[in-house]
PDB file of C-alpha atoms in Angstrom:
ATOM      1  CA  UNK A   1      37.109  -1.819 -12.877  1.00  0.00           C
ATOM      2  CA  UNK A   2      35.492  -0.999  -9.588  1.00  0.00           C
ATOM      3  CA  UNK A   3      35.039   2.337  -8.722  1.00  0.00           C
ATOM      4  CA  UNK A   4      33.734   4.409  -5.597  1.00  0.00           C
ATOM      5  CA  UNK A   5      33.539   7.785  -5.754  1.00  0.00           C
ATOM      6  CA  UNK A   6      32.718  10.528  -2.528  1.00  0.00           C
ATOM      7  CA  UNK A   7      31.920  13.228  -4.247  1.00  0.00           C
ATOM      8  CA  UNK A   8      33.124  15.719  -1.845  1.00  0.00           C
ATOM      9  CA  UNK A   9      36.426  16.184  -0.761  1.00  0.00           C
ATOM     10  CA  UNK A  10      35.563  18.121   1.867  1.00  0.00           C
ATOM     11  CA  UNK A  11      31.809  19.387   3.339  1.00  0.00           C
ATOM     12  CA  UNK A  12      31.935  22.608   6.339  1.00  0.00           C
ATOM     13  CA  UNK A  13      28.255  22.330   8.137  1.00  0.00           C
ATOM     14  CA  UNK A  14      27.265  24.731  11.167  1.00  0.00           C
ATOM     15  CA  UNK A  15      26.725  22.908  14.397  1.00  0.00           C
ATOM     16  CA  UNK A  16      22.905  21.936  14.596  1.00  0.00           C
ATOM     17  CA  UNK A  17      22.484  21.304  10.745  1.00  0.00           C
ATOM     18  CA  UNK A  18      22.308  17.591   8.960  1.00  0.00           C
ATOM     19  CA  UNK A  19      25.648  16.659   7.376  1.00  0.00           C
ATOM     20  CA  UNK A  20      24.818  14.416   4.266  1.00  0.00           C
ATOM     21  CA  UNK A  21      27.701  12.925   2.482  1.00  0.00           C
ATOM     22  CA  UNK A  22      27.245  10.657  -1.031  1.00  0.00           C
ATOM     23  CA  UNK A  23      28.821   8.167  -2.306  1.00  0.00           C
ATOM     24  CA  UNK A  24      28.895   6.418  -5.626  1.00  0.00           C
ATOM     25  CA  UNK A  25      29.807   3.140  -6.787  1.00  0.00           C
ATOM     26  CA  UNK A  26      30.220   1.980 -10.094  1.00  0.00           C
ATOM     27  CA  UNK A  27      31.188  -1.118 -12.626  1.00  0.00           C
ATOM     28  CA  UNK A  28      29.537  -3.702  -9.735  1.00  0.00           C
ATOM     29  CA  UNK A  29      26.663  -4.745  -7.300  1.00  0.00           C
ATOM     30  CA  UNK A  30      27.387  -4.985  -3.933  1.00  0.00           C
ATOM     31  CA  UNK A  31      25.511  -7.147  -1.932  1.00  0.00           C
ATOM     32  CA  UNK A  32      26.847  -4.385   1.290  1.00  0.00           C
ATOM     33  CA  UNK A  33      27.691  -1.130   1.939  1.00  0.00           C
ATOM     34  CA  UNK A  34      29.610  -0.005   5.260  1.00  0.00           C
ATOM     35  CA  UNK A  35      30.428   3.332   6.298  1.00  0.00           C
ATOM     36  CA  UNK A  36      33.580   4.246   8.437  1.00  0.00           C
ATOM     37  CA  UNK A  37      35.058   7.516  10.423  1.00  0.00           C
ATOM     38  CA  UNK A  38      38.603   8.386  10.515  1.00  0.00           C
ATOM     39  CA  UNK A  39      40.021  10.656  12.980  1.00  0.00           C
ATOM     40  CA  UNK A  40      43.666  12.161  12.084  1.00  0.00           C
ATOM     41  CA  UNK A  41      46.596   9.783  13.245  1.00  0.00           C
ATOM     42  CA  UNK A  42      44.147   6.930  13.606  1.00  0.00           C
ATOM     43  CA  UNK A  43      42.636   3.934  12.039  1.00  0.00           C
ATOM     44  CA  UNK A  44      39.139   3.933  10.566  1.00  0.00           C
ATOM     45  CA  UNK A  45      36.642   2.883  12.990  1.00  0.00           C
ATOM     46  CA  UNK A  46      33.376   0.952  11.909  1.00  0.00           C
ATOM     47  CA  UNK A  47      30.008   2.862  11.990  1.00  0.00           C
ATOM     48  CA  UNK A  48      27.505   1.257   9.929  1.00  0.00           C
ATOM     49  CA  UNK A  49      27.078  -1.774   7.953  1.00  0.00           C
ATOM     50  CA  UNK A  50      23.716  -1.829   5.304  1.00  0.00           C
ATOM     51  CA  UNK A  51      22.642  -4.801   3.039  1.00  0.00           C
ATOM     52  CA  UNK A  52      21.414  -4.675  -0.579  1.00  0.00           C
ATOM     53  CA  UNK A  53      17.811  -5.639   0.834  1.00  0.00           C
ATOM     54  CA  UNK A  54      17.593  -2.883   3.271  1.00  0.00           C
ATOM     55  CA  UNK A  55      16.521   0.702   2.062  1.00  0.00           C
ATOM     56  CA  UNK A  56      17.873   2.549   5.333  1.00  0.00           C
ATOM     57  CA  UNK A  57      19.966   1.791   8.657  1.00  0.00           C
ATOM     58  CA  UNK A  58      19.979   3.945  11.839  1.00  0.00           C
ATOM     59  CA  UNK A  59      22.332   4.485  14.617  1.00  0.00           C
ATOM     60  CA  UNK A  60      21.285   7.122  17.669  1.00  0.00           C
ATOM     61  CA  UNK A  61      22.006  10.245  15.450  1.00  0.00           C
ATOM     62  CA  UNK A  62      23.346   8.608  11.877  1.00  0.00           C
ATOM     63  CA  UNK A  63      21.114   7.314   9.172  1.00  0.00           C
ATOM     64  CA  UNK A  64      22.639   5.528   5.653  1.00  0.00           C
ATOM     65  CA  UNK A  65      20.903   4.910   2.999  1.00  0.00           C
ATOM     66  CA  UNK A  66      21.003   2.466  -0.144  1.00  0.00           C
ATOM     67  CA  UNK A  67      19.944   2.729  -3.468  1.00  0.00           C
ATOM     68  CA  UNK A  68      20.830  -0.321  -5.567  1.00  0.00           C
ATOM     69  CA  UNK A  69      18.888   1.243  -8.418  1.00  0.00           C
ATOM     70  CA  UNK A  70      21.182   4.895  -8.395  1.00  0.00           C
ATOM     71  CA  UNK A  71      24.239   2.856  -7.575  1.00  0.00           C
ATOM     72  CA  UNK A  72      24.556   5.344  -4.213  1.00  0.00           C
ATOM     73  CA  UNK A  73      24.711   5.409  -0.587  1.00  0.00           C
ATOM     74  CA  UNK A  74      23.754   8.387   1.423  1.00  0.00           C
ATOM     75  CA  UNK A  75      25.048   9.098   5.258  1.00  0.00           C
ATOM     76  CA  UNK A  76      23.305  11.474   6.882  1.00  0.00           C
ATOM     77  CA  UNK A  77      24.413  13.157  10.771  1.00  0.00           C
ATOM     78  CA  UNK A  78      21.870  14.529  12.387  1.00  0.00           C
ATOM     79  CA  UNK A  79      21.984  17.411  14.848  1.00  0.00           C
ATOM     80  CA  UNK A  80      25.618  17.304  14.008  1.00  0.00           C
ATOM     81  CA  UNK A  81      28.121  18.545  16.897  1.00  0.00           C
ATOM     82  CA  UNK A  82      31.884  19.538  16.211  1.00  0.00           C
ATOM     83  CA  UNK A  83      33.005  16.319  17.759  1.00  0.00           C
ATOM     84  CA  UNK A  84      31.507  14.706  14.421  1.00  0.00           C
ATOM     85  CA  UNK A  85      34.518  16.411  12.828  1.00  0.00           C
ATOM     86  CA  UNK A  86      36.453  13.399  10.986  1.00  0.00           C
ATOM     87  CA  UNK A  87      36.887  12.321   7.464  1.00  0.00           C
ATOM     88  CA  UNK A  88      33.781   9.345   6.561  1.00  0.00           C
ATOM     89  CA  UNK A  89      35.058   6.650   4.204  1.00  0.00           C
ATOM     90  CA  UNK A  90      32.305   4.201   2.442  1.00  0.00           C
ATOM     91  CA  UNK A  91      33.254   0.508   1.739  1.00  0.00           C
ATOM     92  CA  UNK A  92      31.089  -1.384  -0.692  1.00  0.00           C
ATOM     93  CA  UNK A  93      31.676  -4.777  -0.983  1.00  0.00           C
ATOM     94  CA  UNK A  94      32.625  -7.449  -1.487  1.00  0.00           C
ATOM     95  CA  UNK A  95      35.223  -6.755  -3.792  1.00  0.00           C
ATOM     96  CA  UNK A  96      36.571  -9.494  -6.762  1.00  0.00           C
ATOM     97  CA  UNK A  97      38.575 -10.454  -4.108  1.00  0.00           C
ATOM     98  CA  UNK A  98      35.605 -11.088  -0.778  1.00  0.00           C
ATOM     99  CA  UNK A  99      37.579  -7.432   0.534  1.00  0.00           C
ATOM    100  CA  UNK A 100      35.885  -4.018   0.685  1.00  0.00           C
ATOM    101  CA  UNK A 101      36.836  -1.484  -1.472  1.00  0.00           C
ATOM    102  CA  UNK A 102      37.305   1.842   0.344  1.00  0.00           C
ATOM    103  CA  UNK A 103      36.234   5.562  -1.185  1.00  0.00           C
ATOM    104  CA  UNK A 104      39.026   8.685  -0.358  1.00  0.00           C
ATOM    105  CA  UNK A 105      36.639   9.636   2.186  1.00  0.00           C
ATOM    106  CA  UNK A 106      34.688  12.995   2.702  1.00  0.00           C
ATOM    107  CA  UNK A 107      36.034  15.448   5.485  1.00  0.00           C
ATOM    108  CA  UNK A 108      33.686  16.780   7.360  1.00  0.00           C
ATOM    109  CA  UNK A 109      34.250  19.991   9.671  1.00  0.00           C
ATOM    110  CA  UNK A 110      31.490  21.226  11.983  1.00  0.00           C
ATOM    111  CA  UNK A 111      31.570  24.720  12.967  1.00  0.00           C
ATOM    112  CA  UNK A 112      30.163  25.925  16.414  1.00  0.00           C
TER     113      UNK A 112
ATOM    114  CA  UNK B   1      42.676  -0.333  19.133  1.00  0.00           C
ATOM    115  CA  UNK B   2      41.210  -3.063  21.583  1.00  0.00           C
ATOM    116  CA  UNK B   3      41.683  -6.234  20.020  1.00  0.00           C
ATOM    117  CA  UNK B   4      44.646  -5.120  17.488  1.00  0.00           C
ATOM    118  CA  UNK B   5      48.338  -3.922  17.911  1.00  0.00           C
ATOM    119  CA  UNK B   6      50.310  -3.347  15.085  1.00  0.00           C
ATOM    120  CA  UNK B   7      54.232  -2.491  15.711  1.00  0.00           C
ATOM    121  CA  UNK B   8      56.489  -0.181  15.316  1.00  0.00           C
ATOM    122  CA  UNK B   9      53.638   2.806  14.954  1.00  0.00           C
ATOM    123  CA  UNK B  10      56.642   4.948  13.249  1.00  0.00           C
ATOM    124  CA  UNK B  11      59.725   3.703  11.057  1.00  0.00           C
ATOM    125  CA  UNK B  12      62.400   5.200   8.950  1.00  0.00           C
ATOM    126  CA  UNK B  13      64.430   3.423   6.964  1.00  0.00           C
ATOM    127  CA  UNK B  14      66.720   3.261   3.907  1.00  0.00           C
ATOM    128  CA  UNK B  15      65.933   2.561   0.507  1.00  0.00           C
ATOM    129  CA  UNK B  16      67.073  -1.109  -0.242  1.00  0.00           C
ATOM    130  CA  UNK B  17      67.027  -2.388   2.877  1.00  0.00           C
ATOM    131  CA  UNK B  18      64.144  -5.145   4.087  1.00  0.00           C
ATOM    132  CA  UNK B  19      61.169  -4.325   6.432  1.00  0.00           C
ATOM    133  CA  UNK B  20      58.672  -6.245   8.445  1.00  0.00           C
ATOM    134  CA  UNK B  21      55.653  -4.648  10.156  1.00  0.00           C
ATOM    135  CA  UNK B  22      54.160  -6.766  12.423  1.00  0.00           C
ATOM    136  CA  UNK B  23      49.860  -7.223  13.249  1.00  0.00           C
ATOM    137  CA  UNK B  24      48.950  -8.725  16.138  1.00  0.00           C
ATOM    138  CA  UNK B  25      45.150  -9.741  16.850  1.00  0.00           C
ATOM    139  CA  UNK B  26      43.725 -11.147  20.442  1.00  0.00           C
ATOM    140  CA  UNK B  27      40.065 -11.661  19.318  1.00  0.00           C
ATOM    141  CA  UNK B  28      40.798 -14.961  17.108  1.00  0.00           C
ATOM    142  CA  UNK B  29      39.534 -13.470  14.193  1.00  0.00           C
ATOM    143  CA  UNK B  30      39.962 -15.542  10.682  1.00  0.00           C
ATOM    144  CA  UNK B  31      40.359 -12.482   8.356  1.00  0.00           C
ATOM    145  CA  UNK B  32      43.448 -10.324   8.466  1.00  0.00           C
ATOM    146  CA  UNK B  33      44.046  -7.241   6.062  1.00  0.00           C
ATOM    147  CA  UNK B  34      47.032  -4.927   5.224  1.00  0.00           C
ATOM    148  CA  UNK B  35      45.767  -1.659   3.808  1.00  0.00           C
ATOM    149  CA  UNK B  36      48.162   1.010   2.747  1.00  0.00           C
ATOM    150  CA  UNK B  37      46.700   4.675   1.991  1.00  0.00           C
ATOM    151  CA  UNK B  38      48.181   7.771   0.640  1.00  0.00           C
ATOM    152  CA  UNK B  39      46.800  10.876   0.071  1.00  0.00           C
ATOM    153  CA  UNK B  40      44.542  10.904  -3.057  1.00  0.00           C
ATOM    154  CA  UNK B  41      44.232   7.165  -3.402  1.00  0.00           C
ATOM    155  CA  UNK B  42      42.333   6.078   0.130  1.00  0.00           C
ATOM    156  CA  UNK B  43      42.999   2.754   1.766  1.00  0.00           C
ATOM    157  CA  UNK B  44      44.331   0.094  -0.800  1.00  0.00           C
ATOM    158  CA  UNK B  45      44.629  -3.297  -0.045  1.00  0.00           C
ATOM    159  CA  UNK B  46      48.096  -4.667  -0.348  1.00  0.00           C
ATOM    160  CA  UNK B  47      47.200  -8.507   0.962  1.00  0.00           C
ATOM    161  CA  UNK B  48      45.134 -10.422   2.833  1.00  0.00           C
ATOM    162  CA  UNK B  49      44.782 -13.813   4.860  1.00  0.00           C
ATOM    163  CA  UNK B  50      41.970 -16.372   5.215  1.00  0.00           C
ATOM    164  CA  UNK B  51      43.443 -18.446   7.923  1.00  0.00           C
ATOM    165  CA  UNK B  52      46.672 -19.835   8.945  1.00  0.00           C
ATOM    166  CA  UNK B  53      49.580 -20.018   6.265  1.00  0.00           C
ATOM    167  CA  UNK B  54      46.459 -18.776   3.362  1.00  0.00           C
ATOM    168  CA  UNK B  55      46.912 -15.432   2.108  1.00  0.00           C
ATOM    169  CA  UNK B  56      46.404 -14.097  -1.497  1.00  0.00           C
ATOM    170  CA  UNK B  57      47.495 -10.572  -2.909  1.00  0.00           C
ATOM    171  CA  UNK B  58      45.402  -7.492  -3.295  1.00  0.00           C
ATOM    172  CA  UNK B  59      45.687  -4.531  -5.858  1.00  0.00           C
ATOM    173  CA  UNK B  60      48.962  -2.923  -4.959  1.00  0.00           C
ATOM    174  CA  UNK B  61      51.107  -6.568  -3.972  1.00  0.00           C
ATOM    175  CA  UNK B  62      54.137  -6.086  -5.937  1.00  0.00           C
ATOM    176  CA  UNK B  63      57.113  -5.579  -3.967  1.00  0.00           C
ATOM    177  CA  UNK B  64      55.331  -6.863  -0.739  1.00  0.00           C
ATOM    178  CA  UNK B  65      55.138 -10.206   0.706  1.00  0.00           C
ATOM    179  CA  UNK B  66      53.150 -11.670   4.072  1.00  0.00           C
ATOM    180  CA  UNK B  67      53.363 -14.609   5.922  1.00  0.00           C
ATOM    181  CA  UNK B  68      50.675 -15.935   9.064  1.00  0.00           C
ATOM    182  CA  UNK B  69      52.074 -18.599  11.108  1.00  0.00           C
ATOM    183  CA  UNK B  70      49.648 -18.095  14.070  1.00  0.00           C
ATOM    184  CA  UNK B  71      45.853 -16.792  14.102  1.00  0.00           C
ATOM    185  CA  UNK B  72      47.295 -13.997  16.085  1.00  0.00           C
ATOM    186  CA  UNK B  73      50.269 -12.595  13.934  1.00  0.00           C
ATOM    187  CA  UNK B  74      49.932 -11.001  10.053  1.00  0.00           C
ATOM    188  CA  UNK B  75      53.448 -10.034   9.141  1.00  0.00           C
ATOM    189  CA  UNK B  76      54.316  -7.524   6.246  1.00  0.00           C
ATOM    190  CA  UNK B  77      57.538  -7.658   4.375  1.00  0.00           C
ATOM    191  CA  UNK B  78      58.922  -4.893   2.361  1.00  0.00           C
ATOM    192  CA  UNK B  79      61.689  -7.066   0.443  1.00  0.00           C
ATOM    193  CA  UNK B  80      63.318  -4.415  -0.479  1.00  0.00           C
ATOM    194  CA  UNK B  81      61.906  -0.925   0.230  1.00  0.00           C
ATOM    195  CA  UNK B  82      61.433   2.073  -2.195  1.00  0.00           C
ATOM    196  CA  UNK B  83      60.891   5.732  -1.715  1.00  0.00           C
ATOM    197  CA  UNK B  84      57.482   4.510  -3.588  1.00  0.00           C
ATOM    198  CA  UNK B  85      56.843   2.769  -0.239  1.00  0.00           C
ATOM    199  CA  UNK B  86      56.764   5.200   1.943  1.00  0.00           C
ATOM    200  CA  UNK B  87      53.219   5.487   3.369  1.00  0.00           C
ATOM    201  CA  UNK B  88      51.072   4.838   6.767  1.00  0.00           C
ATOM    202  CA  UNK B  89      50.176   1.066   6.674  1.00  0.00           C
ATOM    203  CA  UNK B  90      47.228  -0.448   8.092  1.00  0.00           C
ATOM    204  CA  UNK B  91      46.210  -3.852   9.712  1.00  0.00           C
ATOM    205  CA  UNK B  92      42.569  -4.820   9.596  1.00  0.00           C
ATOM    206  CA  UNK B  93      40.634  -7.748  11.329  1.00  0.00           C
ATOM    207  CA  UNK B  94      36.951  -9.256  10.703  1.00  0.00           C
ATOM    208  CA  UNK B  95      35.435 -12.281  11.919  1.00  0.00           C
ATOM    209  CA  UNK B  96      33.999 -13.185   8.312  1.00  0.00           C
ATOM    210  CA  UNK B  97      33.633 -11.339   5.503  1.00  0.00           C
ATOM    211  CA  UNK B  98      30.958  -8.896   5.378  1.00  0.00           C
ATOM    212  CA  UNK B  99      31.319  -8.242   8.958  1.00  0.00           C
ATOM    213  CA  UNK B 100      33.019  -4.330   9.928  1.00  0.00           C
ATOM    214  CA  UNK B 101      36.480  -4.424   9.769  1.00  0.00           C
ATOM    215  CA  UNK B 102      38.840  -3.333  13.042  1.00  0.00           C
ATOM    216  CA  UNK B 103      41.486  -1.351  12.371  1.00  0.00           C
ATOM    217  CA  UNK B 104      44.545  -1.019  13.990  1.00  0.00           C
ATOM    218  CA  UNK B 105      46.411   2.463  14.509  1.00  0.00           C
ATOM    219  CA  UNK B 106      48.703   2.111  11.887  1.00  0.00           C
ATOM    220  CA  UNK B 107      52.405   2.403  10.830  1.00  0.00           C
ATOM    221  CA  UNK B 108      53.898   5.754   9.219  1.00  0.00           C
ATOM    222  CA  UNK B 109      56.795   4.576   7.125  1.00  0.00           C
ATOM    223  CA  UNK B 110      59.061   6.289   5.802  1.00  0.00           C
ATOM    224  CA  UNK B 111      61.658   5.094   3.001  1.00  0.00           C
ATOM    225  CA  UNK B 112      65.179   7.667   2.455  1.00  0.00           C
TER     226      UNK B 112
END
């Protein structure tokens, strides 16, 4: 079966530093990758989308990555701040089903 | 969430009895989504529509059921609610797939 995996729980970075948070995806190809942040109490809000053909995305301060070969996706915050604070959930997709298939999400805490 | 409402945002409510969350939509989107996560298992999709009166079941459909009448409305049944149940629910939109989803804020349930 499908299977995504975030292979941190949780990642603490000091304010200033790059956050970098993996994810892995295995038993399919997706032809996309989207990343998502989740504040607590809310719903997840949309960040990036990348496409199979694309090696990297950027956004102002975030940068994902794809590697079709590695099965991965990296996200990357730059200059991160301790409003970045928020669990990130990946999405590959489609799914057997034309849905996205959501990881358990990392949670990221930036320290001042 | 601009765009998405989804009603009542908190519910308690005895084992047995029927449910319907509601998922209401303004941006005429084709694609609606209910998502339920829980702690250790992330956002799992429950069902999802393609357009009016077309739906199809996700992983975790047993003991749910959905109906869409309108564009606007996605409604959620819990025929007969479990303890199993009890979890925050989520509403998703997309214009087509492969396109971000928008998420609405949720519903915590709760099943005594």
């Amino acid at each position: 079966s499908q299977k995504i995996e975030q292979n941190s729980e949780a990642l603490n970075i000091q304010e200033g530093k790059t956050a970098t948070l993996t994810c892995n995806y295995t038993n399919y190809s997706p032809a996309y990758l989207q990343w998502y942040r989740q504040d607590p109490g809310r719903g997840p809000v949309f960040l990036l989308l990348i496409r199979e053909n694309e090696k990297e995305k950027r956004k102002e301060r975030l940068k994902v990555t794809f590697d079709t070969t590695l099965k991965q996706s990296l996200f990357h915050i730059t200059a991160s701040q301790p409003a970045d604070s928020a669990t990130y959930l990946c999405a590959p997709g489609p799914g057997s089903q034309g849905n996205l298939i959501f990881g358990k999400g990392t949670k990221l805490s930036v320290k001042p | 969430d601009a765009g998405i409402t989804q009603s009542p945002r908190h519910k308690v409510t005895e084992t047995g009895t029927p449910v319907t969350l509601r998922c209401h939509q303004t941006e005429n989107h084709r694609y609606m989504y209910w998502y339920r996560q829980d702690p250790g298992h992330g956002l799992r999709l429950i069902h999802y529509s393609y357009g009016v009166k077309d739906t199809d079941k996700g992983e975790v459909s047993d003991g749910y059921s959905v109906s869409r009448s309108k564009t606007e409305d996605f409604l959620l049944t819990l025929e007969s609610a479990t303890s199993s149940q009890t979890s925050v629910y989520f509403c998703a939109i997309s214009e087509r797939q492969g396109n971000g989803y928008t998420f609405g804020s949720g519903t915590r349930l709760t099943v005594v």
